[in-house]
Backbone as JSON Lines, residues from 0, in Angstrom:
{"i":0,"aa":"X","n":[-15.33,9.23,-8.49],"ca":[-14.42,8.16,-8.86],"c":[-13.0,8.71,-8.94]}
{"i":1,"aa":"X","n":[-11.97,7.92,-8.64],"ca":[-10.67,8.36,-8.37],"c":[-9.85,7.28,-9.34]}
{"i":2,"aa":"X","n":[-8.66,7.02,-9.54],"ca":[-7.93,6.19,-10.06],"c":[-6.77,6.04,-8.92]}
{"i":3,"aa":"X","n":[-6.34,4.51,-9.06],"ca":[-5.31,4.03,-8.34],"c":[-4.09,4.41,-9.56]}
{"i":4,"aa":"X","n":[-3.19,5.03,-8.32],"ca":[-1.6,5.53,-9.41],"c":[-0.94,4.67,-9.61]}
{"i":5,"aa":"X","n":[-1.05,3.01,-9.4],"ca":[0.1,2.23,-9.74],"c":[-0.66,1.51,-10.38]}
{"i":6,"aa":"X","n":[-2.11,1.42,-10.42],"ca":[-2.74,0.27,-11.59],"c":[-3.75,1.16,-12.58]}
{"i":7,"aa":"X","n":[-4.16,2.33,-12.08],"ca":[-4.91,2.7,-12.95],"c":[-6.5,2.25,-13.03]}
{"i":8,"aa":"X","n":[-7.07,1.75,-11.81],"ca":[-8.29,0.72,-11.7],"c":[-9.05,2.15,-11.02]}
{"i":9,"aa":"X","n":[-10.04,2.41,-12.22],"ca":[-10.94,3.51,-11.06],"c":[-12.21,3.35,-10.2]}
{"i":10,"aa":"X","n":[-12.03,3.66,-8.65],"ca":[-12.41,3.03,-7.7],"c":[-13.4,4.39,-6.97]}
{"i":11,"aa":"X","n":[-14.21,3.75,-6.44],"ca":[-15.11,5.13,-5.62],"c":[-13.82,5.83,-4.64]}
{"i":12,"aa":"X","n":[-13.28,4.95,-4.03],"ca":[-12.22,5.64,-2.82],"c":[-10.51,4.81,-3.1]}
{"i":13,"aa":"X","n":[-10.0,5.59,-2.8],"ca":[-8.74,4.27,-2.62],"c":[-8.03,5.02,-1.31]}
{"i":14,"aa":"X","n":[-6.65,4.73,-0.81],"ca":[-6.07,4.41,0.34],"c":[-5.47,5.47,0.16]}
{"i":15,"aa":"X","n":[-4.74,6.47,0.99],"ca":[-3.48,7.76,0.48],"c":[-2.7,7.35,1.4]}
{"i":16,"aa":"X","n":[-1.99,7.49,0.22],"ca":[-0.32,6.91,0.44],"c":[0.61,8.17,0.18]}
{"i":17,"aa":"X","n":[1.24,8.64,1.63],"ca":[2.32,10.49,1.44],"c":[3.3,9.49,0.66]}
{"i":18,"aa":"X","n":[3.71,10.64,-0.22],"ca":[4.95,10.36,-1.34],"c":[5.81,11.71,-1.16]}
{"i":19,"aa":"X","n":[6.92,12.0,-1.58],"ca":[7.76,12.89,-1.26],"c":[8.79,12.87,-2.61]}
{"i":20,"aa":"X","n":[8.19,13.7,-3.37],"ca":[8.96,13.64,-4.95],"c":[9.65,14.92,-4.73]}
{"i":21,"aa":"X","n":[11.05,14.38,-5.37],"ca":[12.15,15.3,-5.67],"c":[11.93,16.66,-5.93]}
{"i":22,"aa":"X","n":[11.11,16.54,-7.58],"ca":[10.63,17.89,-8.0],"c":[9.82,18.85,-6.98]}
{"i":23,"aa":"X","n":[9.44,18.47,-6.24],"ca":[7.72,19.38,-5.49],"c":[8.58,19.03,-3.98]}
{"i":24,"aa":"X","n":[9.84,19.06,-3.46],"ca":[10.01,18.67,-2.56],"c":[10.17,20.57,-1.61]}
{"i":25,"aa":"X","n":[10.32,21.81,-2.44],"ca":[9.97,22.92,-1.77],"c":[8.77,23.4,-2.1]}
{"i":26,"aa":"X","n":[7.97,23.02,-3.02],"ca":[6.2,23.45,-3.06],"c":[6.07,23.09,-1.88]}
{"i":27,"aa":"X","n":[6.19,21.31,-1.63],"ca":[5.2,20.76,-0.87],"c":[5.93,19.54,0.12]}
{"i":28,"aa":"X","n":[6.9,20.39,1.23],"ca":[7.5,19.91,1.89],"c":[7.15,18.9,3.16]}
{"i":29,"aa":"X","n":[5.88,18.92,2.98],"ca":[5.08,17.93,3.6],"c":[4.5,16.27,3.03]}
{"i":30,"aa":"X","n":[5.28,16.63,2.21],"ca":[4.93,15.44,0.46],"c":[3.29,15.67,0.33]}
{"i":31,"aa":"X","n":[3.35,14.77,-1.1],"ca":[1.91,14.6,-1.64],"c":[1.55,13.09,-1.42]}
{"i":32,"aa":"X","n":[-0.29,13.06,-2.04],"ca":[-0.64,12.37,-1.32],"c":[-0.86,11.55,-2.68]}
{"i":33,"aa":"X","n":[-1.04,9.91,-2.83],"ca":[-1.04,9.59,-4.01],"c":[-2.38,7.93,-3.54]}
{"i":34,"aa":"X","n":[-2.94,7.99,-4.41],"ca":[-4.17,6.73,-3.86],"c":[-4.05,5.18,-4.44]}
{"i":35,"aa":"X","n":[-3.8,4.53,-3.68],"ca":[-3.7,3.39,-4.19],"c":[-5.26,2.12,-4.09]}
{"i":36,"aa":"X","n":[-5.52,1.4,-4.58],"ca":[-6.77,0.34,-4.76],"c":[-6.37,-0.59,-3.68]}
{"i":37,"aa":"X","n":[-7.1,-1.11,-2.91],"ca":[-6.62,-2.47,-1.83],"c":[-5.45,-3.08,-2.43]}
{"i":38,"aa":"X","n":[-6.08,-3.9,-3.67],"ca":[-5.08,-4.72,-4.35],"c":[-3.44,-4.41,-4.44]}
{"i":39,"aa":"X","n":[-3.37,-2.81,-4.39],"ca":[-1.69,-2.27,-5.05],"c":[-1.08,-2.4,-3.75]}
{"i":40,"aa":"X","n":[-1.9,-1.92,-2.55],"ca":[-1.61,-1.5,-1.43],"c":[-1.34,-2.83,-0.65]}
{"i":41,"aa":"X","n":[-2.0,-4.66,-1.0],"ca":[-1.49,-5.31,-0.33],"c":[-0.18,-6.06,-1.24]}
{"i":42,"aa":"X","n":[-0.16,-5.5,-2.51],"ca":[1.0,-6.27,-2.86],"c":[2.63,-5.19,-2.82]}
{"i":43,"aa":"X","n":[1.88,-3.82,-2.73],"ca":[3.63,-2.93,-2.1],"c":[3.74,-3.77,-1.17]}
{"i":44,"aa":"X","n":[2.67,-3.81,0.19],"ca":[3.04,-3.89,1.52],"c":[3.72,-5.52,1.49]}
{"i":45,"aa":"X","n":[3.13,-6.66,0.61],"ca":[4.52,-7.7,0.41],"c":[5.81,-7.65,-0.19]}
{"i":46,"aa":"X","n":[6.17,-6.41,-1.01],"ca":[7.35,-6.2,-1.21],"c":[8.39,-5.44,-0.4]}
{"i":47,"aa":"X","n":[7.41,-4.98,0.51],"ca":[7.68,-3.84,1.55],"c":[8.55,-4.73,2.82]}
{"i":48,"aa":"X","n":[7.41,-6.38,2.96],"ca":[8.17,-7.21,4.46],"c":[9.23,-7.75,3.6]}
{"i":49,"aa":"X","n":[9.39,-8.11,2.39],"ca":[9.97,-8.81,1.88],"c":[11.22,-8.44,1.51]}
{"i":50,"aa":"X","n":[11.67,-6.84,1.46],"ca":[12.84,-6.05,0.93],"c":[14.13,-6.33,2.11]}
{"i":51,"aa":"X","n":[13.64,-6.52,3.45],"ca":[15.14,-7.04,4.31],"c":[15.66,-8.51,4.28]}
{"i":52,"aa":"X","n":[14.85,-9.04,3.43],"ca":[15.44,-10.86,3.21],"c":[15.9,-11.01,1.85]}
{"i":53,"aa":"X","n":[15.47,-9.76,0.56],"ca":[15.62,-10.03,-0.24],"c":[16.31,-8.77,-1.09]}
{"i":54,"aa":"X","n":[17.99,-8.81,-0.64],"ca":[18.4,-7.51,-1.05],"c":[18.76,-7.25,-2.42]}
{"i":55,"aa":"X","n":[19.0,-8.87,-2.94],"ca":[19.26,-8.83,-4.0],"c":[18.65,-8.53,-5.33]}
{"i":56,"aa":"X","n":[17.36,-8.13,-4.86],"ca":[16.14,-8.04,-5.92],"c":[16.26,-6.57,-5.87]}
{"i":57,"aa":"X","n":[16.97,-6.17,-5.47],"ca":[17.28,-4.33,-5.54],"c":[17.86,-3.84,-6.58]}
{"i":58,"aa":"X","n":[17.22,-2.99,-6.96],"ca":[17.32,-2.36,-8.78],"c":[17.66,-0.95,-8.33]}
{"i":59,"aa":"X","n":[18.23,-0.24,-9.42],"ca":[18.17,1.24,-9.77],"c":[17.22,1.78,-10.5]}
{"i":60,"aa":"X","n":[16.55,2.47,-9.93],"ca":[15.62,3.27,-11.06],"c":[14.93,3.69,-11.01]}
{"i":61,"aa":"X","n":[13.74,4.47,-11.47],"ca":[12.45,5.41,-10.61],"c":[11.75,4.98,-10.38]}
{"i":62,"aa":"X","n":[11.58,5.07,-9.08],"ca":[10.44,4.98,-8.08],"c":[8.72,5.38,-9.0]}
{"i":63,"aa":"X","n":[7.91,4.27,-9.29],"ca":[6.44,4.74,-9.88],"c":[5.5,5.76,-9.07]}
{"i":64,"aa":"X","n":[6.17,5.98,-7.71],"ca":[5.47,6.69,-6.9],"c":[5.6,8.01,-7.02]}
{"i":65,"aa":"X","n":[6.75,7.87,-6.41],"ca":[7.08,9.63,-6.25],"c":[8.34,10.46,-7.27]}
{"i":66,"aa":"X","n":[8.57,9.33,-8.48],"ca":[9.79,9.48,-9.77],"c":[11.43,10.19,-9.13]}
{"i":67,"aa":"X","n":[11.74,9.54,-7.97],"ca":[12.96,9.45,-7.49],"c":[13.5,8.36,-7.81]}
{"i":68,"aa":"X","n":[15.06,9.11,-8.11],"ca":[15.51,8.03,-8.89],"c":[16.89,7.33,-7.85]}
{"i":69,"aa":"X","n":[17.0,5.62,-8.09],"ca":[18.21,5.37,-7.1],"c":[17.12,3.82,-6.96]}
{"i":70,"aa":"X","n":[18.1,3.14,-5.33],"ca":[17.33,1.92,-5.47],"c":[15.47,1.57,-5.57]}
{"i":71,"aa":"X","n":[14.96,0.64,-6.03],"ca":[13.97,0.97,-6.01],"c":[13.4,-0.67,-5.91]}
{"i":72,"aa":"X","n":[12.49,-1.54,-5.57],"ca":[11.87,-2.79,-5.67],"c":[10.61,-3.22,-6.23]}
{"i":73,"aa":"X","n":[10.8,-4.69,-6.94],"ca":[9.26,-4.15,-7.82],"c":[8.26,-4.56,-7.33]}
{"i":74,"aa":"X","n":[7.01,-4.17,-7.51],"ca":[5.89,-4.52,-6.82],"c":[5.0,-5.2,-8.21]}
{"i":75,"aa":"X","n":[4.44,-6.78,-7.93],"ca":[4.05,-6.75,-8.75],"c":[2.22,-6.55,-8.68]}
{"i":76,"aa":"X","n":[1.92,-5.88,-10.01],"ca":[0.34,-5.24,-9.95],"c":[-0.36,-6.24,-10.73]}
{"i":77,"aa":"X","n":[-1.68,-6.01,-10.81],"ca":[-2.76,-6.81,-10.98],"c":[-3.38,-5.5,-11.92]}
{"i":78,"aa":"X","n":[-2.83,-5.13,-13.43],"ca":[-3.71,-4.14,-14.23],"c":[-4.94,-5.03,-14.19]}
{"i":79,"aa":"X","n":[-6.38,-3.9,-14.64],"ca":[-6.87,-4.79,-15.45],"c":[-7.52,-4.07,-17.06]}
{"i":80,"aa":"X","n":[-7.83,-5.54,-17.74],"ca":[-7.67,-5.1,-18.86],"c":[-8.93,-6.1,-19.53]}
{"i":81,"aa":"X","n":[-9.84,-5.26,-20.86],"ca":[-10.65,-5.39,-20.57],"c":[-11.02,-6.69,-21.9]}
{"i":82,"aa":"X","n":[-9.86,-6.95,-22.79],"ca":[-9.79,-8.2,-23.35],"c":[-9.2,-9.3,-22.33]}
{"i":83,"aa":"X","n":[-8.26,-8.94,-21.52],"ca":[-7.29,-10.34,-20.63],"c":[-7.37,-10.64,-19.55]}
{"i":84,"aa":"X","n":[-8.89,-9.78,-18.52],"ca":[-9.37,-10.15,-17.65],"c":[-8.59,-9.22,-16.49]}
{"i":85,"aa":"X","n":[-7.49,-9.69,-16.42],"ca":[-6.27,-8.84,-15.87],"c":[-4.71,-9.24,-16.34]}
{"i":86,"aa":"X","n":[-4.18,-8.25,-15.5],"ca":[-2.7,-8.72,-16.76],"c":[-1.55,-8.15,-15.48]}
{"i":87,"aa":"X","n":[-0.64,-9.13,-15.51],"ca":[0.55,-8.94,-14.28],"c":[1.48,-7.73,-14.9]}
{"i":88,"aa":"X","n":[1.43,-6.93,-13.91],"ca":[3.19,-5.7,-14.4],"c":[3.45,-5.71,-13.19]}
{"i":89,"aa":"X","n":[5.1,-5.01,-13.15],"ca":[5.91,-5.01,-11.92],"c":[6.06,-3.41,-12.31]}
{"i":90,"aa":"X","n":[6.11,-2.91,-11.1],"ca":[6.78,-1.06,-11.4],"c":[7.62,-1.65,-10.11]}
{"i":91,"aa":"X","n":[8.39,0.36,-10.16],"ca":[9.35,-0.08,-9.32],"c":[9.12,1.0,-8.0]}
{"i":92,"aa":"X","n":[9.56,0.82,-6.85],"ca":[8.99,1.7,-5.54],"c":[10.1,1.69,-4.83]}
{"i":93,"aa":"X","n":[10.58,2.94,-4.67],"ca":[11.72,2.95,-3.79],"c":[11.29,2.76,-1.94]}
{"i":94,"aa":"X","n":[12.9,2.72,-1.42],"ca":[12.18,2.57,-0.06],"c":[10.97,3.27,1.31]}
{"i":95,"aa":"X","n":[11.73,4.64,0.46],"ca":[10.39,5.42,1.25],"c":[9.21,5.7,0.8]}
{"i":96,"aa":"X","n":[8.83,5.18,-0.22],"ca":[7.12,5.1,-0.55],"c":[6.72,3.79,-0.27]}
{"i":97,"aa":"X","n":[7.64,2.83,0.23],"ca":[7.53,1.64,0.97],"c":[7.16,1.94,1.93]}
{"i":98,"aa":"X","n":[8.03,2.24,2.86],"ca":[7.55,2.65,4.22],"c":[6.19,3.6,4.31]}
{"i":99,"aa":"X","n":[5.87,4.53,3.37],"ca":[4.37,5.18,3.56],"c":[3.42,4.39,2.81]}
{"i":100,"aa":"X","n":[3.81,3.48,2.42],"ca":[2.57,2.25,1.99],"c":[2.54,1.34,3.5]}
{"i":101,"aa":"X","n":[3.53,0.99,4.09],"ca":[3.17,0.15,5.16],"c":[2.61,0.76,6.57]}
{"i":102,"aa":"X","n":[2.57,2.13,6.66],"ca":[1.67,2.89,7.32],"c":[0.26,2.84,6.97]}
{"i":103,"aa":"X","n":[0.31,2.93,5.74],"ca":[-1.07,2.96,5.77],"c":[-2.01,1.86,5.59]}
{"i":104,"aa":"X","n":[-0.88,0.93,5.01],"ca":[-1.58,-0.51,4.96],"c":[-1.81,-1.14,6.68]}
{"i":105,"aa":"X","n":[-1.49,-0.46,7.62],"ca":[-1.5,-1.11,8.86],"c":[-2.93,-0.01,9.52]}
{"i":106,"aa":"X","n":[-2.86,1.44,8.9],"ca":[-3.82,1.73,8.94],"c":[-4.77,1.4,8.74]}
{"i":107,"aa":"X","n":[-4.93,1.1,7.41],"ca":[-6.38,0.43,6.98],"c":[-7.31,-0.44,7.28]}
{"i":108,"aa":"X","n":[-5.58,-1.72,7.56],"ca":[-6.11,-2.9,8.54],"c":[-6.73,-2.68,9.57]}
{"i":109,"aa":"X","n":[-6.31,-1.83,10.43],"ca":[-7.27,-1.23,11.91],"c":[-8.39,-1.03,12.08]}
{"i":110,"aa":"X","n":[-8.31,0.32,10.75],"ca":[-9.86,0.75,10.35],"c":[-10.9,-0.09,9.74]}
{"i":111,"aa":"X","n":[-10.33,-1.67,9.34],"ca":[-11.31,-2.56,8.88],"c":[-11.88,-3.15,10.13]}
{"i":112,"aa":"X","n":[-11.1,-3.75,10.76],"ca":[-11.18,-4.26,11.72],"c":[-11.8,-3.5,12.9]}
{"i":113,"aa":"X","n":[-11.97,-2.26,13.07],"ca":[-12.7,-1.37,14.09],"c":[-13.7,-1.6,13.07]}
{"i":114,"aa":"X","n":[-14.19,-1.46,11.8],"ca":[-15.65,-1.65,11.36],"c":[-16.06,-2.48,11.59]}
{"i":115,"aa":"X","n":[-15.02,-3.49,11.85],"ca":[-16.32,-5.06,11.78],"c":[-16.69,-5.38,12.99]}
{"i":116,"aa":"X","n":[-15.95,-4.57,14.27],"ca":[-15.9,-4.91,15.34],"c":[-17.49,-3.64,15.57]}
{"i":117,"aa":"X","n":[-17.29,-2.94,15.1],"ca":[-18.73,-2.19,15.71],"c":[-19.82,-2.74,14.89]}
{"i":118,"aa":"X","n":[-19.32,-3.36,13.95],"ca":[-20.93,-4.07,13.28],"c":[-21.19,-5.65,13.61]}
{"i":119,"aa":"X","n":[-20.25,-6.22,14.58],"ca":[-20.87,-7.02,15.46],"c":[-20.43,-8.22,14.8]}
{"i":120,"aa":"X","n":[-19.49,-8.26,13.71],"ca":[-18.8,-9.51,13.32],"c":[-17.9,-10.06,14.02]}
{"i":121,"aa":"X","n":[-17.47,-9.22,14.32],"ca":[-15.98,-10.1,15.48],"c":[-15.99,-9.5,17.06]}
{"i":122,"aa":"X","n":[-16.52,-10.51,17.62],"ca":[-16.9,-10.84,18.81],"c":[-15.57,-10.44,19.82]}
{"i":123,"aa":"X","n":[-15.87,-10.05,20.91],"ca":[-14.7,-10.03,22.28],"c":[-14.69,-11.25,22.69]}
{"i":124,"aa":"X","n":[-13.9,-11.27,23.8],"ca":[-13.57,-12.31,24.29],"c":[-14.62,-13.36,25.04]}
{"i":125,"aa":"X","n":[-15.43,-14.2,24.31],"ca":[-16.6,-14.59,25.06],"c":[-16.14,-15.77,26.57]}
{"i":126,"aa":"X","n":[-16.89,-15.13,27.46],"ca":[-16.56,-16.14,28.23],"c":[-17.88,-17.31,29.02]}
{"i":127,"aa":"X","n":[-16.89,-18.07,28.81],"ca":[-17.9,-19.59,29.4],"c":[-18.0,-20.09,30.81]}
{"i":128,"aa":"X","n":[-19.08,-19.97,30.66],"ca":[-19.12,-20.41,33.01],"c":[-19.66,-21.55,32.63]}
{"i":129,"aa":"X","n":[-18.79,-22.55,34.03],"ca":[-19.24,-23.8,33.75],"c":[-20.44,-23.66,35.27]}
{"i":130,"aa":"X","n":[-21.27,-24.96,35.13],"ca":[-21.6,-24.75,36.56],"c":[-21.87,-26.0,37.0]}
């Protein structure tokens, strides 16, 4: 079991998302890797299409990802909690742990979609002969 870093929901697997924090940026100049739950990963990736229409929702302040500090946008999460069912918070994600959330959220999508396609849910292009 693993935990998602922006909700805290512990999950058999979650998604890795490269982050590139200030502090560890000569340890580990390749960034680190940080796991997010479906859920975190499809609501960055709507704050992610949503940040070039909506500039004005642009804040200062650290990034929940990788604790760089400067502009940052909020994503809102889905905690859950075990009196309130679940409970809404916003953290904040700067732009480049945006962009390595929407890599991998396009990843994932693929890799779902190549599963369902080899387990015979979603069909090719069927074609119909008339005669």
């Amino acid at each position: 079991m693993t935990d998602c870093d922006l909700c805290g929901r512990a999950l058999p697997t979650v998604n890795p998302v490269r982050t590139f924090p200030p502090l560890l940026k000569f340890a580990y100049p390749e960034g680190v890797w940080k796991g997010l739950c479906e859920t975190c990963l499809d609501s960055a990736q709507k704050t992610y299409l949503s940040i070039n229409k909506d500039e004005l929702s642009c804040r200062r302040n650290k990034c929940s990802l990788c604790g760089k500090k400067g502009r940052v946008y909020p994503v809102e999460l889905q905690v859950p909690s075990f009196s309130k069912g679940v409970v809404k918070k916003e953290v904040n994600v700067c732009t480049i742990c945006l962009e390595s959330v929407n890599e991998t959220y396009i990843r994932f999508k693929r890799e779902q979609l190549e599963e369902a396609h080899e387990e015979g849910r979603i069909h090719g292009h069927e074609h119909v002969h008339e005669h």
